[in-house]
Short mmCIF file of C-alpha atoms and ligand atoms in Angstrom, two decimals:
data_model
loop_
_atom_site.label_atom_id
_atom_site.label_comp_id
_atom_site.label_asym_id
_atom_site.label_seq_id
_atom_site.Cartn_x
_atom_site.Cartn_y
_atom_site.Cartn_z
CA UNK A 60 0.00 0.00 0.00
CA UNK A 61 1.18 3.50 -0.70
CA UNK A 62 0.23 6.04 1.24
CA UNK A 63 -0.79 8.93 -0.62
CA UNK A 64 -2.39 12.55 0.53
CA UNK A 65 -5.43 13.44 -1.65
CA UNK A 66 -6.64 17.02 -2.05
CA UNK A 67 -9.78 17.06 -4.08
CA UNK A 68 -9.54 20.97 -4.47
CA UNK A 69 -11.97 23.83 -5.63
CA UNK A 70 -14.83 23.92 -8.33
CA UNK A 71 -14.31 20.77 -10.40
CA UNK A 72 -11.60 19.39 -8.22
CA UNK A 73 -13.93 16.98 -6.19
CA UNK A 74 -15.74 15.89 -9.23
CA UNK A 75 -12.45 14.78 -11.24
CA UNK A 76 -11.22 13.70 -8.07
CA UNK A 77 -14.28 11.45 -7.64
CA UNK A 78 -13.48 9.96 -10.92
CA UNK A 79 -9.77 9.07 -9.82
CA UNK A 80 -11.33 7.51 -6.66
CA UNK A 81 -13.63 5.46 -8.72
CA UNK A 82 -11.31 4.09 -10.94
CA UNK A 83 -8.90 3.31 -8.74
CA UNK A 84 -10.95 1.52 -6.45
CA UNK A 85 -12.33 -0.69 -9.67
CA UNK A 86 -8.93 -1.77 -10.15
CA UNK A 87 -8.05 -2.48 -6.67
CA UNK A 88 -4.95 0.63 -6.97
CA UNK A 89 -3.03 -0.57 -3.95
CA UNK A 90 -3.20 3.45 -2.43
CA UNK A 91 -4.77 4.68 0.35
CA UNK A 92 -5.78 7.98 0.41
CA UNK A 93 -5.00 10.46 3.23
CA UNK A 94 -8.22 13.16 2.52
CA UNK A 95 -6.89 16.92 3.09
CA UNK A 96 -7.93 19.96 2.20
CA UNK A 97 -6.56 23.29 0.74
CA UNK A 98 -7.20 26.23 -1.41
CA UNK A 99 -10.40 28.54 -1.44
CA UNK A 100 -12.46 25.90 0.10
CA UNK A 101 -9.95 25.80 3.15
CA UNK A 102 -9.91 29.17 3.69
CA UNK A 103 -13.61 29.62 3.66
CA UNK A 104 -14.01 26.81 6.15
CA UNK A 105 -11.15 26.72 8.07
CA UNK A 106 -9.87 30.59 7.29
CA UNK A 107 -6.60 29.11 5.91
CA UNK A 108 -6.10 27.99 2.30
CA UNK A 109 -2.90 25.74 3.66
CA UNK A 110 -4.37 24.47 7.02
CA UNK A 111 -1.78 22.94 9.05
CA UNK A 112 -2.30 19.78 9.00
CA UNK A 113 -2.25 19.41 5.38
CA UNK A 114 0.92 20.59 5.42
CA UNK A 115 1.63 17.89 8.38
CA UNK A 116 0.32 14.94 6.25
CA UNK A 117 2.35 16.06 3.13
CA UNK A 118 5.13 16.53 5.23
CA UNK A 119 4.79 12.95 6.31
CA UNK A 120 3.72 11.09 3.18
CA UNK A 121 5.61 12.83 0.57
CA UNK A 122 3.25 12.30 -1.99
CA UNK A 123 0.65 14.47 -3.01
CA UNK A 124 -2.54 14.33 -5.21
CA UNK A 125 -3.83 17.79 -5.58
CA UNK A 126 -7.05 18.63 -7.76
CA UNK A 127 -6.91 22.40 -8.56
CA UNK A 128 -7.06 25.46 -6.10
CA UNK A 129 -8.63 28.25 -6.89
CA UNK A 130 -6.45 31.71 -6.38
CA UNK A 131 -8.11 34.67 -6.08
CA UNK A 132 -6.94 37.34 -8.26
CA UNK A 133 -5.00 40.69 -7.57
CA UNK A 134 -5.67 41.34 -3.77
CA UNK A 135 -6.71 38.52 -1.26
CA UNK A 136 -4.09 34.92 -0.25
CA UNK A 137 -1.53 34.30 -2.66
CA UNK A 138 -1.07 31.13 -4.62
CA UNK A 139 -1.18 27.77 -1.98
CA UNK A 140 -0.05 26.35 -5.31
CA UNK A 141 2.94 28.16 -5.25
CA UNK A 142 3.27 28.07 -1.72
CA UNK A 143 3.76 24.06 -1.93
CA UNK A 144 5.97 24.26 -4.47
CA UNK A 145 8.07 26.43 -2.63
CA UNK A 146 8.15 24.86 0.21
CA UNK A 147 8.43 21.35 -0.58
CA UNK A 148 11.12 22.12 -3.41
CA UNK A 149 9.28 20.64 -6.09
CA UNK A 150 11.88 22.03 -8.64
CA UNK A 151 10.88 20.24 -11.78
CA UNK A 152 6.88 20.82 -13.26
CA UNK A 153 6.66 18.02 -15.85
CA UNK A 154 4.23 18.06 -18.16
CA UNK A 155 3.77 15.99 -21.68
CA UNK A 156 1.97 16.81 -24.45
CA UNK A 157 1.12 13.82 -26.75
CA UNK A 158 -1.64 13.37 -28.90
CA UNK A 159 -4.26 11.67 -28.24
CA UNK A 160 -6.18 8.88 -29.92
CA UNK A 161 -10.01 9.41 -31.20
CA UNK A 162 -8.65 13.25 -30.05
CA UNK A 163 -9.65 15.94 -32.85
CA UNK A 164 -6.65 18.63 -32.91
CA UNK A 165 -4.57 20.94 -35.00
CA UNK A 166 -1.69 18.07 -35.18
CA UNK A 167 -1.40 14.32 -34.95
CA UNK A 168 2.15 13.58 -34.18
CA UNK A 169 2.84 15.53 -30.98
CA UNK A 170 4.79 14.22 -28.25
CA UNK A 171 6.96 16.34 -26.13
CA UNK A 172 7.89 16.62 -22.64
CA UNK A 173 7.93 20.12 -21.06
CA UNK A 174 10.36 20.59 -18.04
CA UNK A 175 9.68 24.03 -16.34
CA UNK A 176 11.72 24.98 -13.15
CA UNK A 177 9.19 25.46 -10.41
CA UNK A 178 10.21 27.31 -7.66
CA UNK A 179 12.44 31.06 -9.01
CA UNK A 180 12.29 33.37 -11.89
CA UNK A 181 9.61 35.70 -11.74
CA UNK A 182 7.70 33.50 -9.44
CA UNK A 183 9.33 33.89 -5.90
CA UNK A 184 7.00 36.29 -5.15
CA UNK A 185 8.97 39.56 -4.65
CA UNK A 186 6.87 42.10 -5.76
CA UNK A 187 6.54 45.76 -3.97
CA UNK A 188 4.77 49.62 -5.18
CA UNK A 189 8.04 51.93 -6.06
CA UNK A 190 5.16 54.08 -5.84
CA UNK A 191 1.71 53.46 -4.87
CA UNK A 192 -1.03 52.80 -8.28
CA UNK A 193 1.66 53.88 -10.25
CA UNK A 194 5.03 51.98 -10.48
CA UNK A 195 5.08 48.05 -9.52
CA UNK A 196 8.11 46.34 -9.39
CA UNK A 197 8.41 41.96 -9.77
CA UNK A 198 11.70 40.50 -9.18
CA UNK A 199 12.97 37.38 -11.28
CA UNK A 200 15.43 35.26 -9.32
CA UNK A 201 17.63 32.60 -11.30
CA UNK A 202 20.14 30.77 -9.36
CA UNK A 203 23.32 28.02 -10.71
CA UNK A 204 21.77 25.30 -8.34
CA UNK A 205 18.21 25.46 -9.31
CA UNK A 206 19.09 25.62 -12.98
CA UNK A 207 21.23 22.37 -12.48
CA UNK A 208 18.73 20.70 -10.71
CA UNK A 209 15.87 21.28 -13.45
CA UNK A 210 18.10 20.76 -16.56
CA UNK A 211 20.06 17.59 -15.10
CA UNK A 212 16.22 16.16 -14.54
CA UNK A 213 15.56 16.85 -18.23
CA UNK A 214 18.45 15.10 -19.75
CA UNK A 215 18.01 12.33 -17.20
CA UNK A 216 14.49 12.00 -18.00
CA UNK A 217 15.45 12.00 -21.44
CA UNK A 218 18.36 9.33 -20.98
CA UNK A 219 15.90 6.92 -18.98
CA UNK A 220 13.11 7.30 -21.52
CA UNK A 221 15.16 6.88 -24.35
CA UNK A 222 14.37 10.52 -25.96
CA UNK A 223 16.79 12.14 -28.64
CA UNK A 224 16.64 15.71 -28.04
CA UNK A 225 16.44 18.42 -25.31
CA UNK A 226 15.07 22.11 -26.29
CA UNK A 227 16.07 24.82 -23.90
CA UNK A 228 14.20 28.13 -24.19
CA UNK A 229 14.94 31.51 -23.30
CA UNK A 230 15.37 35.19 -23.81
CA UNK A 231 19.03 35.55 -22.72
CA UNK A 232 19.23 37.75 -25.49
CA UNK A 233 16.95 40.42 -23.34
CA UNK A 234 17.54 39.20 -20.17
CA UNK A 235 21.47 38.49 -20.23
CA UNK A 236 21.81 37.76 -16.51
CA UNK A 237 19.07 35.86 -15.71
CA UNK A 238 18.26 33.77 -18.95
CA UNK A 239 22.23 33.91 -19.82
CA UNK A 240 22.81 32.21 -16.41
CA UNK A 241 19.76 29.72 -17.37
CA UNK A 242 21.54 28.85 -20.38
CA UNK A 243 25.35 28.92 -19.42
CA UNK A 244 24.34 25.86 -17.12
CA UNK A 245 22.38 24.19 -20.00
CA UNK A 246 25.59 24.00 -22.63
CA UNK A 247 27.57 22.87 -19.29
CA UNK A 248 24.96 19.96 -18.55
CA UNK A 249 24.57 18.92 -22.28
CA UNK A 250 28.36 18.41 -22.14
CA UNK A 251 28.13 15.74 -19.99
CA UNK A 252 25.42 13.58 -22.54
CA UNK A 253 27.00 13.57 -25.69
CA UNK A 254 24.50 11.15 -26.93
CA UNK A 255 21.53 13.72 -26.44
CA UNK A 256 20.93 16.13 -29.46
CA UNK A 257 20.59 19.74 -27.75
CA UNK A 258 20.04 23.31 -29.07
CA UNK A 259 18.34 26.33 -27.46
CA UNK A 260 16.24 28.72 -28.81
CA UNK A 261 15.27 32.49 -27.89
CA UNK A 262 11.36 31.78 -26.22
CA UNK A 263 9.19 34.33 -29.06
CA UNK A 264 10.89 31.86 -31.75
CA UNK A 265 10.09 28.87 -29.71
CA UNK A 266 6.53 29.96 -29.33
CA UNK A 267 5.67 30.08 -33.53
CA UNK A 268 7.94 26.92 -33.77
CA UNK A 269 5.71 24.87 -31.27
CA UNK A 270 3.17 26.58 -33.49
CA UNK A 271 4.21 25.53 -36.82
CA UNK A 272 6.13 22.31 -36.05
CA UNK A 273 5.44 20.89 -32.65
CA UNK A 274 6.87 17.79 -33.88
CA UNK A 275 10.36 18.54 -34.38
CA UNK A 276 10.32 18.54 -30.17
CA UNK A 277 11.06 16.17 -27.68
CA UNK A 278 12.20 17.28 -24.52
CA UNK A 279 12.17 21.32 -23.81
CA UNK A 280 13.76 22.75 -20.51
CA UNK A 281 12.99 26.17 -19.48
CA UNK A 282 12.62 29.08 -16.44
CA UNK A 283 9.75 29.18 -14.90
CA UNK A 284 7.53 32.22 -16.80
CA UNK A 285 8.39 30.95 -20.04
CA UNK A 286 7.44 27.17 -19.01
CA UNK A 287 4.02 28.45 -17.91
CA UNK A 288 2.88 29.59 -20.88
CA UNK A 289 4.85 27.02 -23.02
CA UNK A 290 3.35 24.08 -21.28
CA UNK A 291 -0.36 25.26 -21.97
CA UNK A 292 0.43 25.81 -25.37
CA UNK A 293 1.32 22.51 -25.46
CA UNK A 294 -1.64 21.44 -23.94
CA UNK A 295 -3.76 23.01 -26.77
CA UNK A 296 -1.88 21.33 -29.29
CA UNK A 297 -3.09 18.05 -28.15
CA UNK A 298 -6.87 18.80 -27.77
CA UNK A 299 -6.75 21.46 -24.51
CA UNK A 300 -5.97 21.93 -20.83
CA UNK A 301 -8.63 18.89 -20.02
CA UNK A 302 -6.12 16.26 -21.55
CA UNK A 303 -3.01 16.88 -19.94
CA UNK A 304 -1.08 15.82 -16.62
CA UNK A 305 1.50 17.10 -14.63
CA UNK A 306 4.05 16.11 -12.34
CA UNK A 307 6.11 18.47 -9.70
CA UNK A 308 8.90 16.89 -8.05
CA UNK A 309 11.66 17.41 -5.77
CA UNK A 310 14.30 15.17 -4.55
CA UNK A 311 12.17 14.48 -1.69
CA UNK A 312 8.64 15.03 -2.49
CA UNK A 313 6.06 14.70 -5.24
CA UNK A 314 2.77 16.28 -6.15
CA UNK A 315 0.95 15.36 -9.43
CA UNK A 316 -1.82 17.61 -10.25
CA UNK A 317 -4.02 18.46 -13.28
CA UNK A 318 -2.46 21.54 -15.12
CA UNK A 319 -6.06 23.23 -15.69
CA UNK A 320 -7.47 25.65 -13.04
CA UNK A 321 -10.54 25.02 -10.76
CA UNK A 322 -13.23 25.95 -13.70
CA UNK A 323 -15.55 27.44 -11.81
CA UNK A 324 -17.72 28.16 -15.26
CA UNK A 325 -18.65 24.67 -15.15
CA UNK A 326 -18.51 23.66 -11.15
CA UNK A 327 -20.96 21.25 -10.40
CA UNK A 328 -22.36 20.72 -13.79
CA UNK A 329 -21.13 17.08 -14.40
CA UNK A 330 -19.17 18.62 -17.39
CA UNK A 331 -15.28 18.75 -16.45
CA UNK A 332 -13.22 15.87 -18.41
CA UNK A 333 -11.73 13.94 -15.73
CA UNK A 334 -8.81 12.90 -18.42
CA UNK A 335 -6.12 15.65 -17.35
CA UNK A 336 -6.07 14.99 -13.70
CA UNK A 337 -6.96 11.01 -14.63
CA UNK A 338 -3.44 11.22 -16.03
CA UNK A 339 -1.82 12.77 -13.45
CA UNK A 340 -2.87 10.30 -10.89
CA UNK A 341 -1.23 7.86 -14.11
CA UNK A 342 2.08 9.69 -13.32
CA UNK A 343 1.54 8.98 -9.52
CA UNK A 344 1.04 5.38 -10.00
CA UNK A 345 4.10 5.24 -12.37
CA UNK A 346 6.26 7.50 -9.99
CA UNK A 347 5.32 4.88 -6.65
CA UNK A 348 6.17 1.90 -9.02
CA UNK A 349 2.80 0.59 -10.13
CA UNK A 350 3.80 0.91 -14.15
CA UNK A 351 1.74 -2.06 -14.83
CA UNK A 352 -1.13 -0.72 -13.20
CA UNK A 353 -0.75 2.82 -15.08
CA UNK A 354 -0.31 1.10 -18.08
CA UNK A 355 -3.72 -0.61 -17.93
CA UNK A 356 -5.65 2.05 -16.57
CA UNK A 357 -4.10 4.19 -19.72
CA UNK A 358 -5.39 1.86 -22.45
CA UNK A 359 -8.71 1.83 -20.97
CA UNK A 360 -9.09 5.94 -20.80
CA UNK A 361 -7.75 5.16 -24.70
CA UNK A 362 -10.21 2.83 -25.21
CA UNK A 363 -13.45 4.99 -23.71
CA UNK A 364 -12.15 7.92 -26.04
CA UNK A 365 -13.62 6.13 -28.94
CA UNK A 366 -17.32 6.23 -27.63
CA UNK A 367 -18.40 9.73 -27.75
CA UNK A 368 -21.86 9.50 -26.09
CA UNK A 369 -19.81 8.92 -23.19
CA UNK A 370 -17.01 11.71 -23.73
CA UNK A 371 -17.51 15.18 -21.66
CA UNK A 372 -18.71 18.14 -24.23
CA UNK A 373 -15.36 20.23 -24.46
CA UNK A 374 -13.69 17.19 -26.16
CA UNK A 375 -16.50 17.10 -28.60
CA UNK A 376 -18.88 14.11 -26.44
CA UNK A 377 -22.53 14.48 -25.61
CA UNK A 378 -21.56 12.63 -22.18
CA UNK A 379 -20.46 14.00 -18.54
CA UNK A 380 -17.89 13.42 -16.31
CA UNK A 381 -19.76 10.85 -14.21
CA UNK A 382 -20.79 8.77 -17.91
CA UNK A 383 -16.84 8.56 -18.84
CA UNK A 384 -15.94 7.78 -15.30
CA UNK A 385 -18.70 4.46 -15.63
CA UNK A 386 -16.92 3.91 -18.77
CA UNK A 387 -13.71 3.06 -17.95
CA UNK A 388 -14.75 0.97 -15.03
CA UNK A 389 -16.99 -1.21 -17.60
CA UNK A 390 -13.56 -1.74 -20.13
CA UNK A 391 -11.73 -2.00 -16.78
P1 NAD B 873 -9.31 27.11 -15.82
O1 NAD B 873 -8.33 26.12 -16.28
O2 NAD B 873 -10.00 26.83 -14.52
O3 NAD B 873 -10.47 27.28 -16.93
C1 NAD B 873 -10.21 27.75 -18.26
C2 NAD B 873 -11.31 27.20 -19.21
O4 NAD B 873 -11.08 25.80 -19.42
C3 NAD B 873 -12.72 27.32 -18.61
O5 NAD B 873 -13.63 27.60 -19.66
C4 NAD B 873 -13.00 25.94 -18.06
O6 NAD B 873 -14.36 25.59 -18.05
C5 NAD B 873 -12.20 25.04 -19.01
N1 NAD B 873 -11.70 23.84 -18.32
C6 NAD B 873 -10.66 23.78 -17.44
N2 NAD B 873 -10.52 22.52 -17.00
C7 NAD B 873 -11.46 21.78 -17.61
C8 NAD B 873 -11.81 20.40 -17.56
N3 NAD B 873 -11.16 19.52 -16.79
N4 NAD B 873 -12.86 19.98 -18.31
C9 NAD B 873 -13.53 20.82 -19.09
N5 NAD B 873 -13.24 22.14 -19.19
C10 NAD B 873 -12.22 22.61 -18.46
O7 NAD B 873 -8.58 28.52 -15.78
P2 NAD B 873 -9.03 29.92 -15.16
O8 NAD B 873 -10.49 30.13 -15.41
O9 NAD B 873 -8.05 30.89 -15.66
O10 NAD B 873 -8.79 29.75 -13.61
C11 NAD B 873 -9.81 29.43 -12.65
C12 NAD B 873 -9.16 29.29 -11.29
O11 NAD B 873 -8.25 28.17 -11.29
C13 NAD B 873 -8.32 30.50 -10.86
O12 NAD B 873 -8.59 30.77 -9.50
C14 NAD B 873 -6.88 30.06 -11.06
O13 NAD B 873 -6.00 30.70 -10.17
C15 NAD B 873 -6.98 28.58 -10.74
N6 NAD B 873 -5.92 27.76 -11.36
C16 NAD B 873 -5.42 26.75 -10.60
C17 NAD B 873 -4.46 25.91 -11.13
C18 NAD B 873 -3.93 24.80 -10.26
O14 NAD B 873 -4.45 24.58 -9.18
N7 NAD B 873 -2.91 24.06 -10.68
C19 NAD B 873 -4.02 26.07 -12.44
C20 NAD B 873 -4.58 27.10 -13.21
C21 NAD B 873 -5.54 27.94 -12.65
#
């Protein structure tokens, strides 16, 4: 049994989380879910968004299933997303983008694996007023150690998963301290895997060539700004934000979340594709060992793709989340 800490989340987190549940209890997953909460919810019933014993149990466990967290936006508690990240050192935000079967999108040969460092660049939270409603200041932050830590995981992602090629993206063109740093470390690092093809390119270039020719990419490495935006892009090359996973890890902790927000459009309507977060919890099984297990889970979500009276409506099905939840039990 692993022993795994489950935060359903806001708006559609309990629903796709309730689909995870489902399916993993069909197939006997040998987890057991530690139930905490966190994000809007929390602070509205507990008046935290990172109540202390959630932090507690994912101090303890290590592993983390998170559904998504609302954040308000501008004034009120800053990101508990962010927050974990932080302080749990989950350095590397994985994220791949392949397409899909019975998946109608712009491309039909994408599969590439987005590394994003999680935890500096313009992300650490260091913002202040120069002068009050009139000048705002953000700090980006990019230090030797973190940029080793998220570019070594690339290349040794790529070397363990047999890929050919890692991308890394910047603008150290612009931002010559920061992004030059970034990079510096990158032609150090891709010194010491000969057998790995590796270029950079400047991030506006990067942006039209995922664009144009999303195939030509295999593994991309980048700060943490530019990996943001990158990684949903690569989401909506493969059919949207409802189809993708992601993984944050540090060296010793791991949360695997869905990479879409808490859609609070469509809380509560039956409507959020459970697929995204579905193959998260994939990444988590893979991550504790259980390949096997992910494996045949994976085939089935393949499988139920095909029927669309099942699928949910943004991926083009008439069904809801609860329909393709029943689905994949039944192939299961
Ligand atoms: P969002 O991802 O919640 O929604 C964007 C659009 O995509 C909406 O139309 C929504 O209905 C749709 N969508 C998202 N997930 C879907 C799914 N599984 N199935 C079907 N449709 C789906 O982004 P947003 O509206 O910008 O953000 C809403 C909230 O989520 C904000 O508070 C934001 O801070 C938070 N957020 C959290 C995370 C996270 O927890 N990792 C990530 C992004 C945004």
């Amino acid at each position: 049994m692993h022993d795994i800490v489950l935060i359903p989340g806001d708006g559609i987190g309990p629903e796709i989380t309730n689909a995870v549940t489902t399916i993993f209890d069909k197939v006997n997953a040998p987890i057991k879910w530690i139930r905490c909460s966190a994000g809007l919810s929390a602070h509205e019933e507990q008046g935290d968004p990172l109540p202390d014993d959630t932090l507690e149990a994912i101090d303890n466990y290590r592993t983390v299933l998170k559904g998504p967290l609302t954040t308000p936006v501008g004034a009120g508690f800053r990101s508990v997303n962010v927050a974990l990240r932080k302080k749990f050192k989950l350095y590397s935000n994985i994220r791949p983008a392949k397409t899909l079967p019975y998946i109608k999108s712009r491309f039909d040969d994408v599969d590439l694996v987005m590394f994003r460092e999680n935890t500096e660049g313009l992300y650490i939270g260091k913002e202040q007023w120069i002068k009050e409603d009139s000048h705002a200041e953000s700090i980006a932050v990019v230090t030797r150690e973190a940029s080793q830590k998220i570019i070594r995981s690339a290349f040794e992602y790529a070397k363990k998963k047999n890929r050919n090629k890692i991308t890394l993206v910047h603008k150290a063109n612009i931002l010559k301290f920061t992004c030059g740093l970034f990079m510096e470390v990158g032609e150090e690092i891709a010194e010491e895997y000969p057998n790995i093809e590796y270029e950079d390119l400047i991030v506006d270039n990067m942006a039209m060539q995922m664009v144009m020719r999303p195939e030509q990419f295999d593994v991309i490495v980048t700060t943490n700004l530019f990996g943001d935006i990158l990684s949903d892009l690569a989401s909506g090359l493969v059919g949207g934000l409802g189809l993708t996973g992601a993984a944050n890890i540090g060296d010793d902790a791991a949360m695997f979340e869905a990479v879409h927000g808490s859609a609070p459009d469509i809380a509560g309507e039956n409507k959020a594709n459970p697929i995204a977060f579905l193959l998260s919890s994939l990444m988590l099984l893979e991550h504790v060992g259980e390949e096997k297990l992910a494996d045949r889970i994976r085939q089935a979500i393949f499988y139920t793709l095909k029927d669309k009276s099942v699928c949910t409506p943004d991926i083009g099905g008439h069904g809801s989340t609860t329909s393709f939840t029943e689905a994949v039990c039944n192939y299961l």
